[in-house]
């Protein structure tokens, strides 16, 4: 009987490098499940993406271990292929927002078991100007935090690193004049923050993206925050975000399959916590149920 083949792509530096002490046990789980395993520790950015694009077709399953950035690379690589393979995910980063949304185990060995025994879940993928993201594209306040924070800080401080860097940014809130088209509606304003998400968790905080979030419905959750003109309006925004309720006209929220952004000056974007480039025009589209990620059988 021909053995099934598994490609195991891992970031050896994610989450304090905890994968190193678990590697043999993880591979043992894969082998016991009947797989012939090829292990590939990534050495450089975008390596996982290129590897999956070129080699995934030779395997029955691709499993990755790392943070959201590693999963982003593997999914992006798979999206560039005509024939796609199921993806297993063993979270090992400092935040792992999408793993939380998928309800994957935090325990790495349990996540490995799920990867080889679970059920494929066909989830949506974001397409931003031809590049792919798994769960978030964002601009403005806090968005430079995840790629502007040194990896060592992420590992040692976890969520505190995100909050510390964000707090430093509050002294000079920058606004971006933009025209946003969403569901046929034109929204104009000076925005300090915007995010297009397919996740129940952002920055480690659950429910930041609203209620009734489905990862496979072909729709993104859109959140835009306008610049407050005075301390009272700032308090309104903070209260709404803290209570996780849209209680102010300064926050625009919607669900949409397609969203376009137009600005006079270039705006820096982040995609899944990594730098996504500077753009004056951005078109984000939802690729419905585009990739299969293995999760617990229901």
PDB file of C-alpha atoms in Angstrom:
ATOM      1  CA  UNK A   1       0.000   0.000   0.000  1.00  0.00           C
ATOM      2  CA  UNK A   2       1.394   3.374  -1.035  1.00  0.00           C
ATOM      3  CA  UNK A   3       2.124   5.674   1.902  1.00  0.00           C
ATOM      4  CA  UNK A   4       0.565   9.112   2.056  1.00  0.00           C
ATOM      5  CA  UNK A   5       3.027  11.989   1.929  1.00  0.00           C
ATOM      6  CA  UNK A   6       3.103  14.974   4.301  1.00  0.00           C
ATOM      7  CA  UNK A   7       5.093  18.190   3.942  1.00  0.00           C
ATOM      8  CA  UNK A   8       5.836  19.730   7.333  1.00  0.00           C
ATOM      9  CA  UNK A   9       6.855  23.396   7.037  1.00  0.00           C
ATOM     10  CA  UNK A  10       7.932  25.021  10.285  1.00  0.00           C
ATOM     11  CA  UNK A  11       9.292  28.337  11.484  1.00  0.00           C
ATOM     12  CA  UNK A  12      11.934  27.310  14.058  1.00  0.00           C
ATOM     13  CA  UNK A  13      11.922  30.764  15.694  1.00  0.00           C
ATOM     14  CA  UNK A  14       8.182  31.272  16.340  1.00  0.00           C
ATOM     15  CA  UNK A  15       6.990  31.482  19.926  1.00  0.00           C
ATOM     16  CA  UNK A  16      10.360  31.154  21.701  1.00  0.00           C
ATOM     17  CA  UNK A  17      11.306  28.282  19.398  1.00  0.00           C
ATOM     18  CA  UNK A  18       9.096  25.880  21.340  1.00  0.00           C
ATOM     19  CA  UNK A  19       8.715  23.599  18.302  1.00  0.00           C
ATOM     20  CA  UNK A  20      12.278  22.321  18.846  1.00  0.00           C
ATOM     21  CA  UNK A  21      11.472  20.377  22.004  1.00  0.00           C
ATOM     22  CA  UNK A  22       8.294  18.934  20.459  1.00  0.00           C
ATOM     23  CA  UNK A  23       9.530  18.099  16.966  1.00  0.00           C
ATOM     24  CA  UNK A  24      10.180  14.363  17.433  1.00  0.00           C
ATOM     25  CA  UNK A  25       6.836  13.823  19.148  1.00  0.00           C
ATOM     26  CA  UNK A  26       5.019  15.715  16.376  1.00  0.00           C
ATOM     27  CA  UNK A  27       6.712  13.715  13.623  1.00  0.00           C
ATOM     28  CA  UNK A  28       5.919  10.521  15.528  1.00  0.00           C
ATOM     29  CA  UNK A  29       2.212  11.475  15.474  1.00  0.00           C
ATOM     30  CA  UNK A  30       2.386  12.044  11.709  1.00  0.00           C
ATOM     31  CA  UNK A  31       4.125   8.710  11.064  1.00  0.00           C
ATOM     32  CA  UNK A  32       1.694   6.778  13.265  1.00  0.00           C
ATOM     33  CA  UNK A  33      -1.117   8.299  11.178  1.00  0.00           C
ATOM     34  CA  UNK A  34       0.407   6.634   8.113  1.00  0.00           C
ATOM     35  CA  UNK A  35       2.366   9.501   6.572  1.00  0.00           C
ATOM     36  CA  UNK A  36       5.806   9.642   5.060  1.00  0.00           C
ATOM     37  CA  UNK A  37       7.082  13.001   6.329  1.00  0.00           C
ATOM     38  CA  UNK A  38       9.328  15.625   4.773  1.00  0.00           C
ATOM     39  CA  UNK A  39      10.425  18.305   7.251  1.00  0.00           C
ATOM     40  CA  UNK A  40      11.371  21.792   6.070  1.00  0.00           C
ATOM     41  CA  UNK A  41      12.488  24.437   8.618  1.00  0.00           C
ATOM     42  CA  UNK A  42      12.204  27.840   6.930  1.00  0.00           C
ATOM     43  CA  UNK A  43      15.357  29.933   6.672  1.00  0.00           C
ATOM     44  CA  UNK A  44      14.044  33.204   5.244  1.00  0.00           C
ATOM     45  CA  UNK A  45      10.870  35.258   4.701  1.00  0.00           C
ATOM     46  CA  UNK A  46       8.582  34.078   1.841  1.00  0.00           C
ATOM     47  CA  UNK A  47      10.379  30.712   1.697  1.00  0.00           C
ATOM     48  CA  UNK A  48       7.307  28.810   2.894  1.00  0.00           C
ATOM     49  CA  UNK A  49       5.159  30.518   0.252  1.00  0.00           C
ATOM     50  CA  UNK A  50       7.499  29.587  -2.580  1.00  0.00           C
ATOM     51  CA  UNK A  51       7.926  26.029  -1.324  1.00  0.00           C
ATOM     52  CA  UNK A  52       4.179  25.410  -1.122  1.00  0.00           C
ATOM     53  CA  UNK A  53       3.568  26.997  -4.533  1.00  0.00           C
ATOM     54  CA  UNK A  54       6.091  24.730  -6.217  1.00  0.00           C
ATOM     55  CA  UNK A  55       5.977  21.491  -4.204  1.00  0.00           C
ATOM     56  CA  UNK A  56       2.563  21.083  -2.533  1.00  0.00           C
ATOM     57  CA  UNK A  57       1.223  18.973  -5.399  1.00  0.00           C
ATOM     58  CA  UNK A  58       3.642  16.177  -4.522  1.00  0.00           C
ATOM     59  CA  UNK A  59       2.044  15.741  -1.079  1.00  0.00           C
ATOM     60  CA  UNK A  60      -1.313  14.612   0.291  1.00  0.00           C
ATOM     61  CA  UNK A  61      -1.219  17.090   3.193  1.00  0.00           C
ATOM     62  CA  UNK A  62       0.769  20.216   4.049  1.00  0.00           C
ATOM     63  CA  UNK A  63       1.151  20.976   7.765  1.00  0.00           C
ATOM     64  CA  UNK A  64       2.720  24.214   8.964  1.00  0.00           C
ATOM     65  CA  UNK A  65       3.863  25.347  12.382  1.00  0.00           C
ATOM     66  CA  UNK A  66       4.567  28.946  13.336  1.00  0.00           C
ATOM     67  CA  UNK A  67       2.635  32.144  13.905  1.00  0.00           C
ATOM     68  CA  UNK A  68       0.003  33.841  11.781  1.00  0.00           C
ATOM     69  CA  UNK A  69       2.737  34.955   9.368  1.00  0.00           C
ATOM     70  CA  UNK A  70       3.771  31.362   8.660  1.00  0.00           C
ATOM     71  CA  UNK A  71       0.173  30.328   8.015  1.00  0.00           C
ATOM     72  CA  UNK A  72      -0.220  33.385   5.768  1.00  0.00           C
ATOM     73  CA  UNK A  73       2.754  32.268   3.655  1.00  0.00           C
ATOM     74  CA  UNK A  74       1.500  28.698   3.326  1.00  0.00           C
ATOM     75  CA  UNK A  75      -2.034  29.794   2.405  1.00  0.00           C
ATOM     76  CA  UNK A  76      -0.672  32.392  -0.046  1.00  0.00           C
ATOM     77  CA  UNK A  77       1.461  29.705  -1.668  1.00  0.00           C
ATOM     78  CA  UNK A  78      -1.532  27.375  -1.931  1.00  0.00           C
ATOM     79  CA  UNK A  79      -3.678  30.131  -3.461  1.00  0.00           C
ATOM     80  CA  UNK A  80      -1.161  30.472  -6.283  1.00  0.00           C
ATOM     81  CA  UNK A  81      -1.750  26.836  -7.256  1.00  0.00           C
ATOM     82  CA  UNK A  82      -4.494  25.451  -9.517  1.00  0.00           C
ATOM     83  CA  UNK A  83      -4.674  22.195  -7.569  1.00  0.00           C
ATOM     84  CA  UNK A  84      -4.764  22.749  -3.821  1.00  0.00           C
ATOM     85  CA  UNK A  85      -3.959  20.457  -0.908  1.00  0.00           C
ATOM     86  CA  UNK A  86      -5.451  20.446   2.596  1.00  0.00           C
ATOM     87  CA  UNK A  87      -3.502  22.434   5.204  1.00  0.00           C
ATOM     88  CA  UNK A  88      -2.907  21.442   8.833  1.00  0.00           C
ATOM     89  CA  UNK A  89      -1.833  24.122  11.310  1.00  0.00           C
ATOM     90  CA  UNK A  90       0.120  23.802  14.558  1.00  0.00           C
ATOM     91  CA  UNK A  91       0.083  27.285  16.164  1.00  0.00           C
ATOM     92  CA  UNK A  92       3.404  28.384  17.657  1.00  0.00           C
ATOM     93  CA  UNK A  93       3.398  32.191  17.469  1.00  0.00           C
ATOM     94  CA  UNK A  94       2.813  34.883  20.069  1.00  0.00           C
ATOM     95  CA  UNK A  95      -0.812  35.644  19.189  1.00  0.00           C
ATOM     96  CA  UNK A  96      -2.235  33.073  16.719  1.00  0.00           C
ATOM     97  CA  UNK A  97      -5.451  34.952  15.966  1.00  0.00           C
ATOM     98  CA  UNK A  98      -6.633  32.655  13.218  1.00  0.00           C
ATOM     99  CA  UNK A  99      -5.960  29.512  15.250  1.00  0.00           C
ATOM    100  CA  UNK A 100      -8.278  30.962  17.918  1.00  0.00           C
ATOM    101  CA  UNK A 101     -10.935  31.553  15.249  1.00  0.00           C
ATOM    102  CA  UNK A 102     -10.611  27.939  14.064  1.00  0.00           C
ATOM    103  CA  UNK A 103     -10.723  26.660  17.646  1.00  0.00           C
ATOM    104  CA  UNK A 104      -7.455  24.779  17.211  1.00  0.00           C
ATOM    105  CA  UNK A 105      -5.763  23.376  20.334  1.00  0.00           C
ATOM    106  CA  UNK A 106      -3.045  25.523  21.903  1.00  0.00           C
ATOM    107  CA  UNK A 107      -1.176  22.361  22.850  1.00  0.00           C
ATOM    108  CA  UNK A 108       1.137  21.584  19.936  1.00  0.00           C
ATOM    109  CA  UNK A 109       0.838  17.788  20.165  1.00  0.00           C
ATOM    110  CA  UNK A 110      -2.944  17.999  20.258  1.00  0.00           C
ATOM    111  CA  UNK A 111      -2.844  20.344  17.245  1.00  0.00           C
ATOM    112  CA  UNK A 112      -0.647  17.819  15.423  1.00  0.00           C
ATOM    113  CA  UNK A 113      -3.250  15.105  16.100  1.00  0.00           C
ATOM    114  CA  UNK A 114      -5.972  17.351  14.702  1.00  0.00           C
ATOM    115  CA  UNK A 115      -3.906  18.040  11.580  1.00  0.00           C
ATOM    116  CA  UNK A 116      -3.884  14.332  10.639  1.00  0.00           C
ATOM    117  CA  UNK A 117      -7.275  13.222  12.031  1.00  0.00           C
ATOM    118  CA  UNK A 118      -9.524  16.275  11.669  1.00  0.00           C
ATOM    119  CA  UNK A 119     -11.917  17.486   8.988  1.00  0.00           C
ATOM    120  CA  UNK A 120     -11.064  19.928   6.168  1.00  0.00           C
ATOM    121  CA  UNK A 121     -12.804  23.271   6.662  1.00  0.00           C
ATOM    122  CA  UNK A 122     -13.044  25.390   3.535  1.00  0.00           C
ATOM    123  CA  UNK A 123     -12.456  28.956   4.674  1.00  0.00           C
ATOM    124  CA  UNK A 124     -12.445  32.298   2.889  1.00  0.00           C
ATOM    125  CA  UNK A 125      -9.198  33.975   1.853  1.00  0.00           C
ATOM    126  CA  UNK A 126      -8.598  37.681   1.275  1.00  0.00           C
ATOM    127  CA  UNK A 127      -7.261  39.061  -1.994  1.00  0.00           C
ATOM    128  CA  UNK A 128      -5.752  42.550  -1.665  1.00  0.00           C
ATOM    129  CA  UNK A 129      -4.481  43.965  -4.958  1.00  0.00           C
ATOM    130  CA  UNK A 130      -3.595  40.437  -6.065  1.00  0.00           C
ATOM    131  CA  UNK A 131      -1.865  39.403  -2.844  1.00  0.00           C
ATOM    132  CA  UNK A 132      -3.486  37.057  -0.346  1.00  0.00           C
ATOM    133  CA  UNK A 133      -4.165  37.267   3.364  1.00  0.00           C
ATOM    134  CA  UNK A 134      -5.760  34.837   5.787  1.00  0.00           C
ATOM    135  CA  UNK A 135      -7.548  36.939   8.357  1.00  0.00           C
ATOM    136  CA  UNK A 136      -6.780  40.681   8.353  1.00  0.00           C
ATOM    137  CA  UNK A 137      -5.744  43.614   6.179  1.00  0.00           C
ATOM    138  CA  UNK A 138      -5.491  46.910   8.038  1.00  0.00           C
ATOM    139  CA  UNK A 139      -4.077  50.435   8.048  1.00  0.00           C
ATOM    140  CA  UNK A 140      -3.531  53.221  10.548  1.00  0.00           C
ATOM    141  CA  UNK A 141      -3.275  53.176  14.336  1.00  0.00           C
ATOM    142  CA  UNK A 142      -1.629  50.060  15.801  1.00  0.00           C
ATOM    143  CA  UNK A 143      -1.109  48.408  12.407  1.00  0.00           C
ATOM    144  CA  UNK A 144       2.646  49.010  12.507  1.00  0.00           C
ATOM    145  CA  UNK A 145       2.767  47.314  15.898  1.00  0.00           C
ATOM    146  CA  UNK A 146       3.002  43.689  14.836  1.00  0.00           C
ATOM    147  CA  UNK A 147       5.684  44.165  12.187  1.00  0.00           C
ATOM    148  CA  UNK A 148       7.389  47.025  14.067  1.00  0.00           C
ATOM    149  CA  UNK A 149       7.896  45.069  17.286  1.00  0.00           C
ATOM    150  CA  UNK A 150      11.187  43.147  17.527  1.00  0.00           C
ATOM    151  CA  UNK A 151      10.694  39.356  17.435  1.00  0.00           C
ATOM    152  CA  UNK A 152      12.430  39.028  20.808  1.00  0.00           C
ATOM    153  CA  UNK A 153       9.854  41.352  22.369  1.00  0.00           C
ATOM    154  CA  UNK A 154       7.024  39.338  20.848  1.00  0.00           C
ATOM    155  CA  UNK A 155       8.450  36.155  22.322  1.00  0.00           C
ATOM    156  CA  UNK A 156       9.108  37.537  25.806  1.00  0.00           C
ATOM    157  CA  UNK A 157       6.166  39.860  26.254  1.00  0.00           C
ATOM    158  CA  UNK A 158       3.462  38.355  24.079  1.00  0.00           C
ATOM    159  CA  UNK A 159       0.393  40.573  24.047  1.00  0.00           C
ATOM    160  CA  UNK A 160       2.101  43.159  26.235  1.00  0.00           C
ATOM    161  CA  UNK A 161       4.477  43.959  23.368  1.00  0.00           C
ATOM    162  CA  UNK A 162       1.548  44.856  21.123  1.00  0.00           C
ATOM    163  CA  UNK A 163      -0.015  47.038  23.807  1.00  0.00           C
ATOM    164  CA  UNK A 164       3.251  48.797  24.725  1.00  0.00           C
ATOM    165  CA  UNK A 165       4.034  49.702  21.130  1.00  0.00           C
ATOM    166  CA  UNK A 166       0.449  50.837  20.585  1.00  0.00           C
ATOM    167  CA  UNK A 167       0.482  53.070  23.644  1.00  0.00           C
ATOM    168  CA  UNK A 168       3.541  54.880  22.306  1.00  0.00           C
ATOM    169  CA  UNK A 169       1.673  55.634  19.078  1.00  0.00           C
ATOM    170  CA  UNK A 170      -1.245  57.324  20.818  1.00  0.00           C
ATOM    171  CA  UNK A 171       0.631  60.609  21.356  1.00  0.00           C
ATOM    172  CA  UNK A 172       0.292  61.569  17.694  1.00  0.00           C
ATOM    173  CA  UNK A 173      -2.775  60.063  16.085  1.00  0.00           C
ATOM    174  CA  UNK A 174      -2.431  60.306  12.329  1.00  0.00           C
ATOM    175  CA  UNK A 175      -5.490  60.414  10.080  1.00  0.00           C
ATOM    176  CA  UNK A 176      -5.749  59.300   6.456  1.00  0.00           C
ATOM    177  CA  UNK A 177      -8.253  61.068   4.158  1.00  0.00           C
ATOM    178  CA  UNK A 178      -9.939  58.297   2.193  1.00  0.00           C
ATOM    179  CA  UNK A 179     -12.888  57.394   0.032  1.00  0.00           C
ATOM    180  CA  UNK A 180     -14.150  53.894   0.770  1.00  0.00           C
ATOM    181  CA  UNK A 181     -16.696  52.024  -1.350  1.00  0.00           C
ATOM    182  CA  UNK A 182     -18.503  49.220   0.436  1.00  0.00           C
ATOM    183  CA  UNK A 183     -21.759  47.524  -0.630  1.00  0.00           C
ATOM    184  CA  UNK A 184     -22.420  50.308  -3.131  1.00  0.00           C
ATOM    185  CA  UNK A 185     -22.104  52.948  -0.411  1.00  0.00           C
ATOM    186  CA  UNK A 186     -19.428  55.650  -0.522  1.00  0.00           C
ATOM    187  CA  UNK A 187     -17.913  56.499   2.863  1.00  0.00           C
ATOM    188  CA  UNK A 188     -15.553  59.480   3.055  1.00  0.00           C
ATOM    189  CA  UNK A 189     -13.581  60.763   5.998  1.00  0.00           C
ATOM    190  CA  UNK A 190     -10.302  61.123   7.831  1.00  0.00           C
ATOM    191  CA  UNK A 191      -9.711  57.641   9.207  1.00  0.00           C
ATOM    192  CA  UNK A 192      -7.233  56.790  11.959  1.00  0.00           C
ATOM    193  CA  UNK A 193      -7.767  53.046  11.586  1.00  0.00           C
ATOM    194  CA  UNK A 194      -9.369  50.563   9.251  1.00  0.00           C
ATOM    195  CA  UNK A 195      -9.483  46.788   9.116  1.00  0.00           C
ATOM    196  CA  UNK A 196     -10.988  44.165   6.845  1.00  0.00           C
ATOM    197  CA  UNK A 197     -11.126  40.873   8.724  1.00  0.00           C
ATOM    198  CA  UNK A 198     -12.149  37.240   8.577  1.00  0.00           C
ATOM    199  CA  UNK A 199     -11.482  36.348  12.188  1.00  0.00           C
ATOM    200  CA  UNK A 200     -13.108  36.303  15.621  1.00  0.00           C
ATOM    201  CA  UNK A 201      -9.858  37.522  17.208  1.00  0.00           C
ATOM    202  CA  UNK A 202      -7.523  40.426  16.404  1.00  0.00           C
ATOM    203  CA  UNK A 203      -4.317  41.083  18.320  1.00  0.00           C
ATOM    204  CA  UNK A 204      -5.289  38.359  20.760  1.00  0.00           C
ATOM    205  CA  UNK A 205      -8.562  40.090  21.647  1.00  0.00           C
ATOM    206  CA  UNK A 206     -11.700  38.069  20.972  1.00  0.00           C
ATOM    207  CA  UNK A 207     -14.866  39.571  19.436  1.00  0.00           C
ATOM    208  CA  UNK A 208     -13.089  42.720  18.199  1.00  0.00           C
ATOM    209  CA  UNK A 209     -14.573  42.104  14.738  1.00  0.00           C
ATOM    210  CA  UNK A 210     -18.234  41.988  15.777  1.00  0.00           C
ATOM    211  CA  UNK A 211     -20.926  39.379  16.264  1.00  0.00           C
ATOM    212  CA  UNK A 212     -21.862  36.387  14.102  1.00  0.00           C
ATOM    213  CA  UNK A 213     -18.503  36.090  12.325  1.00  0.00           C
ATOM    214  CA  UNK A 214     -18.416  33.165   9.889  1.00  0.00           C
ATOM    215  CA  UNK A 215     -15.104  32.201   8.294  1.00  0.00           C
ATOM    216  CA  UNK A 216     -16.704  30.647   5.203  1.00  0.00           C
ATOM    217  CA  UNK A 217     -19.608  32.950   4.286  1.00  0.00           C
ATOM    218  CA  UNK A 218     -17.849  34.903   1.533  1.00  0.00           C
ATOM    219  CA  UNK A 219     -18.056  38.106   3.566  1.00  0.00           C
ATOM    220  CA  UNK A 220     -15.509  40.203   5.432  1.00  0.00           C
ATOM    221  CA  UNK A 221     -16.135  42.283   8.527  1.00  0.00           C
ATOM    222  CA  UNK A 222     -15.190  45.918   7.817  1.00  0.00           C
ATOM    223  CA  UNK A 223     -14.348  48.400  10.592  1.00  0.00           C
ATOM    224  CA  UNK A 224     -13.364  52.036   9.997  1.00  0.00           C
ATOM    225  CA  UNK A 225     -12.642  54.574  12.736  1.00  0.00           C
ATOM    226  CA  UNK A 226     -12.788  58.310  11.991  1.00  0.00           C
ATOM    227  CA  UNK A 227     -10.476  60.764  13.691  1.00  0.00           C
ATOM    228  CA  UNK A 228     -11.969  62.196  16.905  1.00  0.00           C
ATOM    229  CA  UNK A 229     -12.164  66.008  16.981  1.00  0.00           C
ATOM    230  CA  UNK A 230     -11.999  66.295  20.770  1.00  0.00           C
ATOM    231  CA  UNK A 231     -11.434  64.232  23.951  1.00  0.00           C
ATOM    232  CA  UNK A 232     -15.173  63.480  24.222  1.00  0.00           C
ATOM    233  CA  UNK A 233     -15.221  61.820  20.805  1.00  0.00           C
ATOM    234  CA  UNK A 234     -12.032  59.923  21.646  1.00  0.00           C
ATOM    235  CA  UNK A 235     -13.732  58.639  24.793  1.00  0.00           C
ATOM    236  CA  UNK A 236     -16.710  57.520  22.677  1.00  0.00           C
ATOM    237  CA  UNK A 237     -14.422  55.470  20.449  1.00  0.00           C
ATOM    238  CA  UNK A 238     -12.541  53.912  23.353  1.00  0.00           C
ATOM    239  CA  UNK A 239     -15.809  53.085  25.126  1.00  0.00           C
ATOM    240  CA  UNK A 240     -17.235  51.443  22.008  1.00  0.00           C
ATOM    241  CA  UNK A 241     -14.093  49.374  21.465  1.00  0.00           C
ATOM    242  CA  UNK A 242     -13.894  48.429  25.138  1.00  0.00           C
ATOM    243  CA  UNK A 243     -17.549  47.390  25.282  1.00  0.00           C
ATOM    244  CA  UNK A 244     -17.235  45.733  21.858  1.00  0.00           C
ATOM    245  CA  UNK A 245     -20.359  47.591  20.736  1.00  0.00           C
ATOM    246  CA  UNK A 246     -20.733  50.111  17.927  1.00  0.00           C
ATOM    247  CA  UNK A 247     -22.107  53.017  19.959  1.00  0.00           C
ATOM    248  CA  UNK A 248     -20.687  55.957  18.025  1.00  0.00           C
ATOM    249  CA  UNK A 249     -21.018  57.429  14.527  1.00  0.00           C
ATOM    250  CA  UNK A 250     -17.221  57.666  14.433  1.00  0.00           C
ATOM    251  CA  UNK A 251     -17.013  53.906  13.881  1.00  0.00           C
ATOM    252  CA  UNK A 252     -18.315  52.505  10.582  1.00  0.00           C
ATOM    253  CA  UNK A 253     -18.871  48.757  10.414  1.00  0.00           C
ATOM    254  CA  UNK A 254     -20.275  46.486   7.715  1.00  0.00           C
ATOM    255  CA  UNK A 255     -20.044  43.063   6.120  1.00  0.00           C
ATOM    256  CA  UNK A 256     -18.955  42.944   2.487  1.00  0.00           C
ATOM    257  CA  UNK A 257     -17.497  40.748  -0.239  1.00  0.00           C
ATOM    258  CA  UNK A 258     -15.673  43.600  -1.952  1.00  0.00           C
ATOM    259  CA  UNK A 259     -14.246  46.848  -0.547  1.00  0.00           C
ATOM    260  CA  UNK A 260     -12.219  49.539  -2.305  1.00  0.00           C
ATOM    261  CA  UNK A 261     -10.090  52.292  -0.757  1.00  0.00           C
ATOM    262  CA  UNK A 262      -8.865  55.434  -2.490  1.00  0.00           C
ATOM    263  CA  UNK A 263      -6.467  57.961  -0.913  1.00  0.00           C
ATOM    264  CA  UNK A 264      -4.420  60.864  -2.291  1.00  0.00           C
ATOM    265  CA  UNK A 265      -1.274  59.872  -0.411  1.00  0.00           C
ATOM    266  CA  UNK A 266       0.229  56.420  -0.037  1.00  0.00           C
ATOM    267  CA  UNK A 267      -0.978  54.565   3.034  1.00  0.00           C
ATOM    268  CA  UNK A 268       0.928  51.735   4.714  1.00  0.00           C
ATOM    269  CA  UNK A 269      -1.050  48.500   5.070  1.00  0.00           C
ATOM    270  CA  UNK A 270      -0.477  45.360   7.080  1.00  0.00           C
ATOM    271  CA  UNK A 271      -1.602  41.891   6.002  1.00  0.00           C
ATOM    272  CA  UNK A 272      -1.740  39.185   8.681  1.00  0.00           C
ATOM    273  CA  UNK A 273       0.673  41.192  10.820  1.00  0.00           C
ATOM    274  CA  UNK A 274       3.308  41.673   8.106  1.00  0.00           C
ATOM    275  CA  UNK A 275       3.998  44.782   6.040  1.00  0.00           C
ATOM    276  CA  UNK A 276       1.649  44.833   3.052  1.00  0.00           C
ATOM    277  CA  UNK A 277       3.060  47.783   1.129  1.00  0.00           C
ATOM    278  CA  UNK A 278       2.176  51.466   0.623  1.00  0.00           C
ATOM    279  CA  UNK A 279      -0.877  52.097  -1.556  1.00  0.00           C
ATOM    280  CA  UNK A 280      -3.138  54.866  -2.826  1.00  0.00           C
ATOM    281  CA  UNK A 281      -5.630  52.381  -4.293  1.00  0.00           C
ATOM    282  CA  UNK A 282      -6.623  49.159  -2.575  1.00  0.00           C
ATOM    283  CA  UNK A 283      -9.191  46.615  -3.726  1.00  0.00           C
ATOM    284  CA  UNK A 284      -9.978  43.816  -1.290  1.00  0.00           C
ATOM    285  CA  UNK A 285     -12.078  40.869  -2.400  1.00  0.00           C
ATOM    286  CA  UNK A 286     -13.227  37.748  -0.587  1.00  0.00           C
ATOM    287  CA  UNK A 287     -12.250  34.456  -2.228  1.00  0.00           C
ATOM    288  CA  UNK A 288     -15.019  32.304  -0.761  1.00  0.00           C
ATOM    289  CA  UNK A 289     -14.060  28.891   0.695  1.00  0.00           C
ATOM    290  CA  UNK A 290     -10.781  28.984  -1.224  1.00  0.00           C
ATOM    291  CA  UNK A 291      -8.555  26.754   0.934  1.00  0.00           C
ATOM    292  CA  UNK A 292      -9.136  23.807   3.262  1.00  0.00           C
ATOM    293  CA  UNK A 293      -7.639  24.000   6.755  1.00  0.00           C
ATOM    294  CA  UNK A 294      -7.992  20.894   8.900  1.00  0.00           C
ATOM    295  CA  UNK A 295      -9.696  21.387  12.253  1.00  0.00           C
ATOM    296  CA  UNK A 296     -11.406  19.232  14.877  1.00  0.00           C
ATOM    297  CA  UNK A 297     -14.119  16.968  13.569  1.00  0.00           C
ATOM    298  CA  UNK A 298     -17.482  18.278  14.705  1.00  0.00           C
TER     299      UNK A 298
END
